[in-house]
Amino acid sequence: ENKAVLATNALLTVLSTSAMRNGTEEQLAAVGALLNLSGEPGTIVPLTNTKNVVATLVHLAHNLETPVQVRNHACDCLSTIGFWLQALAGIGTVPEDIKMELLPTHRTCGWDRWKNRHTI
């Protein structure tokens, strides 16, 4: 079944709020649900657009007071979101004058928009 229908702003906001509470079971359940949803490519837009979802995951992943299992799920969720973003970027259209390279290149080019590349 398609999980994208579950990734509503309201549900993601509740999960994000629950993930920030102090109860380990509630945090684990909330982050586990976010991790489950992140595995579906159709949820990438709601996950990244809903206020505080990504920020919550980053906070939980880097907070030493977060229970280890919650931290691991938060890291896995961020990794999965990153995978889908990379996959989407990889199938995007590259302008003709830009050399095609496999992702990740770990370089930014900004397509040299601040330079006039056609001057001699």
mmCIF file with all atom_site columns, C-alpha atoms in Angstrom:
data_model
loop_
_atom_site.group_PDB
_atom_site.id
_atom_site.type_symbol
_atom_site.label_atom_id
_atom_site.label_alt_id
_atom_site.label_comp_id
_atom_site.label_asym_id
_atom_site.label_entity_id
_atom_site.label_seq_id
_atom_site.pdbx_PDB_ins_code
_atom_site.Cartn_x
_atom_site.Cartn_y
_atom_site.Cartn_z
_atom_site.occupancy
_atom_site.B_iso_or_equiv
_atom_site.pdbx_formal_charge
_atom_site.auth_seq_id
_atom_site.auth_comp_id
_atom_site.auth_asym_id
_atom_site.auth_atom_id
_atom_site.pdbx_PDB_model_num
ATOM 1   C CA . GLU A 1 1   ? 0.000  0.000  0.000   1.00 0.00 ? 1   GLU A CA 1
ATOM 2   C CA . ASN A 1 2   ? 1.080  3.562  -0.648  1.00 0.00 ? 2   ASN A CA 1
ATOM 3   C CA . LYS A 1 3   ? 2.260  5.329  2.517   1.00 0.00 ? 3   LYS A CA 1
ATOM 4   C CA . ALA A 1 4   ? 2.173  8.726  0.824   1.00 0.00 ? 4   ALA A CA 1
ATOM 5   C CA . VAL A 1 5   ? -1.495 9.172  1.769   1.00 0.00 ? 5   VAL A CA 1
ATOM 6   C CA . LEU A 1 6   ? -0.467 8.973  5.443   1.00 0.00 ? 6   LEU A CA 1
ATOM 7   C CA . ALA A 1 7   ? 2.164  11.705 5.149   1.00 0.00 ? 7   ALA A CA 1
ATOM 8   C CA . THR A 1 8   ? -0.150 14.601 5.885   1.00 0.00 ? 8   THR A CA 1
ATOM 9   C CA . ASN A 1 9   ? 0.984  17.850 7.445   1.00 0.00 ? 9   ASN A CA 1
ATOM 10  C CA . ALA A 1 10  ? -1.163 17.166 10.520  1.00 0.00 ? 10  ALA A CA 1
ATOM 11  C CA . LEU A 1 11  ? 0.218  13.662 11.136  1.00 0.00 ? 11  LEU A CA 1
ATOM 12  C CA . LEU A 1 12  ? 3.830  14.676 10.493  1.00 0.00 ? 12  LEU A CA 1
ATOM 13  C CA . THR A 1 13  ? 3.464  17.614 12.886  1.00 0.00 ? 13  THR A CA 1
ATOM 14  C CA . VAL A 1 14  ? 2.100  15.318 15.618  1.00 0.00 ? 14  VAL A CA 1
ATOM 15  C CA . LEU A 1 15  ? 4.933  12.818 15.038  1.00 0.00 ? 15  LEU A CA 1
ATOM 16  C CA . SER A 1 16  ? 7.519  15.597 15.161  1.00 0.00 ? 16  SER A CA 1
ATOM 17  C CA . THR A 1 17  ? 6.060  16.934 18.418  1.00 0.00 ? 17  THR A CA 1
ATOM 18  C CA . SER A 1 18  ? 5.914  13.457 19.953  1.00 0.00 ? 18  SER A CA 1
ATOM 19  C CA . ALA A 1 19  ? 9.512  12.787 18.947  1.00 0.00 ? 19  ALA A CA 1
ATOM 20  C CA . MET A 1 20  ? 10.619 15.765 21.045  1.00 0.00 ? 20  MET A CA 1
ATOM 21  C CA . ARG A 1 21  ? 8.874  14.626 24.226  1.00 0.00 ? 21  ARG A CA 1
ATOM 22  C CA . ASN A 1 22  ? 10.864 13.006 27.025  1.00 0.00 ? 22  ASN A CA 1
ATOM 23  C CA . GLY A 1 23  ? 9.257  9.566  27.071  1.00 0.00 ? 23  GLY A CA 1
ATOM 24  C CA . THR A 1 24  ? 11.544 7.103  25.311  1.00 0.00 ? 24  THR A CA 1
ATOM 25  C CA . GLU A 1 25  ? 8.673  4.885  24.136  1.00 0.00 ? 25  GLU A CA 1
ATOM 26  C CA . GLU A 1 26  ? 6.797  7.833  22.624  1.00 0.00 ? 26  GLU A CA 1
ATOM 27  C CA . GLN A 1 27  ? 9.973  9.155  20.987  1.00 0.00 ? 27  GLN A CA 1
ATOM 28  C CA . LEU A 1 28  ? 10.810 5.731  19.590  1.00 0.00 ? 28  LEU A CA 1
ATOM 29  C CA . ALA A 1 29  ? 7.295  5.240  18.244  1.00 0.00 ? 29  ALA A CA 1
ATOM 30  C CA . ALA A 1 30  ? 7.238  8.697  16.620  1.00 0.00 ? 30  ALA A CA 1
ATOM 31  C CA . VAL A 1 31  ? 10.692 8.443  15.052  1.00 0.00 ? 31  VAL A CA 1
ATOM 32  C CA . GLY A 1 32  ? 9.955  4.858  14.003  1.00 0.00 ? 32  GLY A CA 1
ATOM 33  C CA . ALA A 1 33  ? 6.838  6.061  12.200  1.00 0.00 ? 33  ALA A CA 1
ATOM 34  C CA . LEU A 1 34  ? 8.840  8.829  10.487  1.00 0.00 ? 34  LEU A CA 1
ATOM 35  C CA . LEU A 1 35  ? 11.454 6.266  9.471   1.00 0.00 ? 35  LEU A CA 1
ATOM 36  C CA . ASN A 1 36  ? 8.746  3.987  8.097   1.00 0.00 ? 36  ASN A CA 1
ATOM 37  C CA . LEU A 1 37  ? 7.249  6.857  6.093   1.00 0.00 ? 37  LEU A CA 1
ATOM 38  C CA . SER A 1 38  ? 10.650 7.975  4.786   1.00 0.00 ? 38  SER A CA 1
ATOM 39  C CA . GLY A 1 39  ? 11.046 4.682  2.936   1.00 0.00 ? 39  GLY A CA 1
ATOM 40  C CA . GLU A 1 40  ? 8.364  5.706  0.458   1.00 0.00 ? 40  GLU A CA 1
ATOM 41  C CA . PRO A 1 41  ? 9.554  8.088  -2.302  1.00 0.00 ? 41  PRO A CA 1
ATOM 42  C CA . GLY A 1 42  ? 6.129  9.728  -2.419  1.00 0.00 ? 42  GLY A CA 1
ATOM 43  C CA . THR A 1 43  ? 6.581  11.047 1.123   1.00 0.00 ? 43  THR A CA 1
ATOM 44  C CA . ILE A 1 44  ? 9.758  13.054 0.498   1.00 0.00 ? 44  ILE A CA 1
ATOM 45  C CA . VAL A 1 45  ? 7.945  16.323 -0.251  1.00 0.00 ? 45  VAL A CA 1
ATOM 46  C CA . PRO A 1 46  ? 5.652  16.232 2.803   1.00 0.00 ? 46  PRO A CA 1
ATOM 47  C CA . LEU A 1 47  ? 8.534  15.125 5.064   1.00 0.00 ? 47  LEU A CA 1
ATOM 48  C CA . THR A 1 48  ? 10.788 17.953 3.941   1.00 0.00 ? 48  THR A CA 1
ATOM 49  C CA . ASN A 1 49  ? 8.051  20.585 3.717   1.00 0.00 ? 49  ASN A CA 1
ATOM 50  C CA . THR A 1 50  ? 6.353  20.012 7.067   1.00 0.00 ? 50  THR A CA 1
ATOM 51  C CA . LYS A 1 51  ? 7.685  22.479 9.603   1.00 0.00 ? 51  LYS A CA 1
ATOM 52  C CA . ASN A 1 52  ? 10.200 21.061 12.115  1.00 0.00 ? 52  ASN A CA 1
ATOM 53  C CA . VAL A 1 53  ? 10.285 17.459 10.851  1.00 0.00 ? 53  VAL A CA 1
ATOM 54  C CA . VAL A 1 54  ? 13.838 17.602 9.492   1.00 0.00 ? 54  VAL A CA 1
ATOM 55  C CA . ALA A 1 55  ? 14.977 19.909 12.309  1.00 0.00 ? 55  ALA A CA 1
ATOM 56  C CA . THR A 1 56  ? 13.574 17.466 14.876  1.00 0.00 ? 56  THR A CA 1
ATOM 57  C CA . LEU A 1 57  ? 15.388 14.546 13.278  1.00 0.00 ? 57  LEU A CA 1
ATOM 58  C CA . VAL A 1 58  ? 18.669 16.474 13.181  1.00 0.00 ? 58  VAL A CA 1
ATOM 59  C CA . HIS A 1 59  ? 18.264 17.493 16.828  1.00 0.00 ? 59  HIS A CA 1
ATOM 60  C CA . LEU A 1 60  ? 17.538 13.943 17.943  1.00 0.00 ? 60  LEU A CA 1
ATOM 61  C CA . ALA A 1 61  ? 20.396 12.517 15.886  1.00 0.00 ? 61  ALA A CA 1
ATOM 62  C CA . HIS A 1 62  ? 22.958 14.876 17.403  1.00 0.00 ? 62  HIS A CA 1
ATOM 63  C CA . ASN A 1 63  ? 21.713 15.220 20.972  1.00 0.00 ? 63  ASN A CA 1
ATOM 64  C CA . LEU A 1 64  ? 23.751 13.036 23.316  1.00 0.00 ? 64  LEU A CA 1
ATOM 65  C CA . GLU A 1 65  ? 20.816 12.899 25.743  1.00 0.00 ? 65  GLU A CA 1
ATOM 66  C CA . THR A 1 66  ? 18.604 11.222 23.152  1.00 0.00 ? 66  THR A CA 1
ATOM 67  C CA . PRO A 1 67  ? 18.253 7.457  23.761  1.00 0.00 ? 67  PRO A CA 1
ATOM 68  C CA . VAL A 1 68  ? 20.572 5.487  21.454  1.00 0.00 ? 68  VAL A CA 1
ATOM 69  C CA . GLN A 1 69  ? 17.798 3.627  19.639  1.00 0.00 ? 69  GLN A CA 1
ATOM 70  C CA . VAL A 1 70  ? 15.952 6.900  18.952  1.00 0.00 ? 70  VAL A CA 1
ATOM 71  C CA . ARG A 1 71  ? 19.210 8.473  17.710  1.00 0.00 ? 71  ARG A CA 1
ATOM 72  C CA . ASN A 1 72  ? 19.803 5.527  15.382  1.00 0.00 ? 72  ASN A CA 1
ATOM 73  C CA . HIS A 1 73  ? 16.281 5.745  13.952  1.00 0.00 ? 73  HIS A CA 1
ATOM 74  C CA . ALA A 1 74  ? 16.646 9.517  13.494  1.00 0.00 ? 74  ALA A CA 1
ATOM 75  C CA . CYS A 1 75  ? 19.965 9.007  11.656  1.00 0.00 ? 75  CYS A CA 1
ATOM 76  C CA . ASP A 1 76  ? 18.438 6.275  9.494   1.00 0.00 ? 76  ASP A CA 1
ATOM 77  C CA . CYS A 1 77  ? 15.486 8.503  8.666   1.00 0.00 ? 77  CYS A CA 1
ATOM 78  C CA . LEU A 1 78  ? 17.753 11.416 7.687   1.00 0.00 ? 78  LEU A CA 1
ATOM 79  C CA . SER A 1 79  ? 19.865 9.040  5.604   1.00 0.00 ? 79  SER A CA 1
ATOM 80  C CA . THR A 1 80  ? 16.787 7.708  3.805   1.00 0.00 ? 80  THR A CA 1
ATOM 81  C CA . ILE A 1 81  ? 15.517 11.236 3.126   1.00 0.00 ? 81  ILE A CA 1
ATOM 82  C CA . GLY A 1 82  ? 18.978 12.115 1.804   1.00 0.00 ? 82  GLY A CA 1
ATOM 83  C CA . PHE A 1 83  ? 18.947 9.039  -0.432  1.00 0.00 ? 83  PHE A CA 1
ATOM 84  C CA . TRP A 1 84  ? 15.632 10.054 -2.004  1.00 0.00 ? 84  TRP A CA 1
ATOM 85  C CA . LEU A 1 85  ? 16.823 13.643 -2.498  1.00 0.00 ? 85  LEU A CA 1
ATOM 86  C CA . GLN A 1 86  ? 20.009 12.372 -4.136  1.00 0.00 ? 86  GLN A CA 1
ATOM 87  C CA . ALA A 1 87  ? 18.020 9.995  -6.341  1.00 0.00 ? 87  ALA A CA 1
ATOM 88  C CA . LEU A 1 88  ? 15.721 12.820 -7.421  1.00 0.00 ? 88  LEU A CA 1
ATOM 89  C CA . ALA A 1 89  ? 18.671 15.117 -8.106  1.00 0.00 ? 89  ALA A CA 1
ATOM 90  C CA . GLY A 1 90  ? 20.371 12.382 -10.113 1.00 0.00 ? 90  GLY A CA 1
ATOM 91  C CA . ILE A 1 91  ? 17.509 12.117 -12.588 1.00 0.00 ? 91  ILE A CA 1
ATOM 92  C CA . GLY A 1 92  ? 17.163 15.875 -12.993 1.00 0.00 ? 92  GLY A CA 1
ATOM 93  C CA . THR A 1 93  ? 18.044 17.714 -16.186 1.00 0.00 ? 93  THR A CA 1
ATOM 94  C CA . VAL A 1 94  ? 21.610 19.006 -16.371 1.00 0.00 ? 94  VAL A CA 1
ATOM 95  C CA . PRO A 1 95  ? 22.177 22.143 -18.491 1.00 0.00 ? 95  PRO A CA 1
ATOM 96  C CA . GLU A 1 96  ? 24.034 21.415 -21.740 1.00 0.00 ? 96  GLU A CA 1
ATOM 97  C CA . ASP A 1 97  ? 27.189 23.338 -20.788 1.00 0.00 ? 97  ASP A CA 1
ATOM 98  C CA . ILE A 1 98  ? 27.637 21.486 -17.469 1.00 0.00 ? 98  ILE A CA 1
ATOM 99  C CA . LYS A 1 99  ? 29.720 18.307 -17.385 1.00 0.00 ? 99  LYS A CA 1
ATOM 100 C CA . MET A 1 100 ? 27.595 15.333 -16.299 1.00 0.00 ? 100 MET A CA 1
ATOM 101 C CA . GLU A 1 101 ? 29.028 13.691 -13.157 1.00 0.00 ? 101 GLU A CA 1
ATOM 102 C CA . LEU A 1 102 ? 27.742 10.893 -10.962 1.00 0.00 ? 102 LEU A CA 1
ATOM 103 C CA . LEU A 1 103 ? 26.407 11.917 -7.573  1.00 0.00 ? 103 LEU A CA 1
ATOM 104 C CA . PRO A 1 104 ? 27.686 12.719 -5.041  1.00 0.00 ? 104 PRO A CA 1
ATOM 105 C CA . THR A 1 105 ? 30.490 14.908 -6.341  1.00 0.00 ? 105 THR A CA 1
ATOM 106 C CA . HIS A 1 106 ? 30.901 16.772 -3.028  1.00 0.00 ? 106 HIS A CA 1
ATOM 107 C CA . ARG A 1 107 ? 31.399 19.938 -5.062  1.00 0.00 ? 107 ARG A CA 1
ATOM 108 C CA . THR A 1 108 ? 29.130 22.857 -5.667  1.00 0.00 ? 108 THR A CA 1
ATOM 109 C CA . CYS A 1 109 ? 29.236 24.867 -8.828  1.00 0.00 ? 109 CYS A CA 1
ATOM 110 C CA . GLY A 1 110 ? 26.172 27.088 -8.778  1.00 0.00 ? 110 GLY A CA 1
ATOM 111 C CA . TRP A 1 111 ? 26.518 26.884 -12.560 1.00 0.00 ? 111 TRP A CA 1
ATOM 112 C CA . ASP A 1 112 ? 28.901 29.843 -12.302 1.00 0.00 ? 112 ASP A CA 1
ATOM 113 C CA . ARG A 1 113 ? 25.960 32.201 -12.262 1.00 0.00 ? 113 ARG A CA 1
ATOM 114 C CA . TRP A 1 114 ? 28.100 35.038 -10.923 1.00 0.00 ? 114 TRP A CA 1
ATOM 115 C CA . LYS A 1 115 ? 30.493 34.857 -13.900 1.00 0.00 ? 115 LYS A CA 1
ATOM 116 C CA . ASN A 1 116 ? 29.931 35.579 -17.505 1.00 0.00 ? 116 ASN A CA 1
ATOM 117 C CA . ARG A 1 117 ? 31.268 32.337 -18.969 1.00 0.00 ? 117 ARG A CA 1
ATOM 118 C CA . HIS A 1 118 ? 30.946 33.547 -22.553 1.00 0.00 ? 118 HIS A CA 1
ATOM 119 C CA . THR A 1 119 ? 33.425 36.428 -22.411 1.00 0.00 ? 119 THR A CA 1
ATOM 120 C CA . ILE A 1 120 ? 36.652 36.050 -24.330 1.00 0.00 ? 120 ILE A CA 1
#
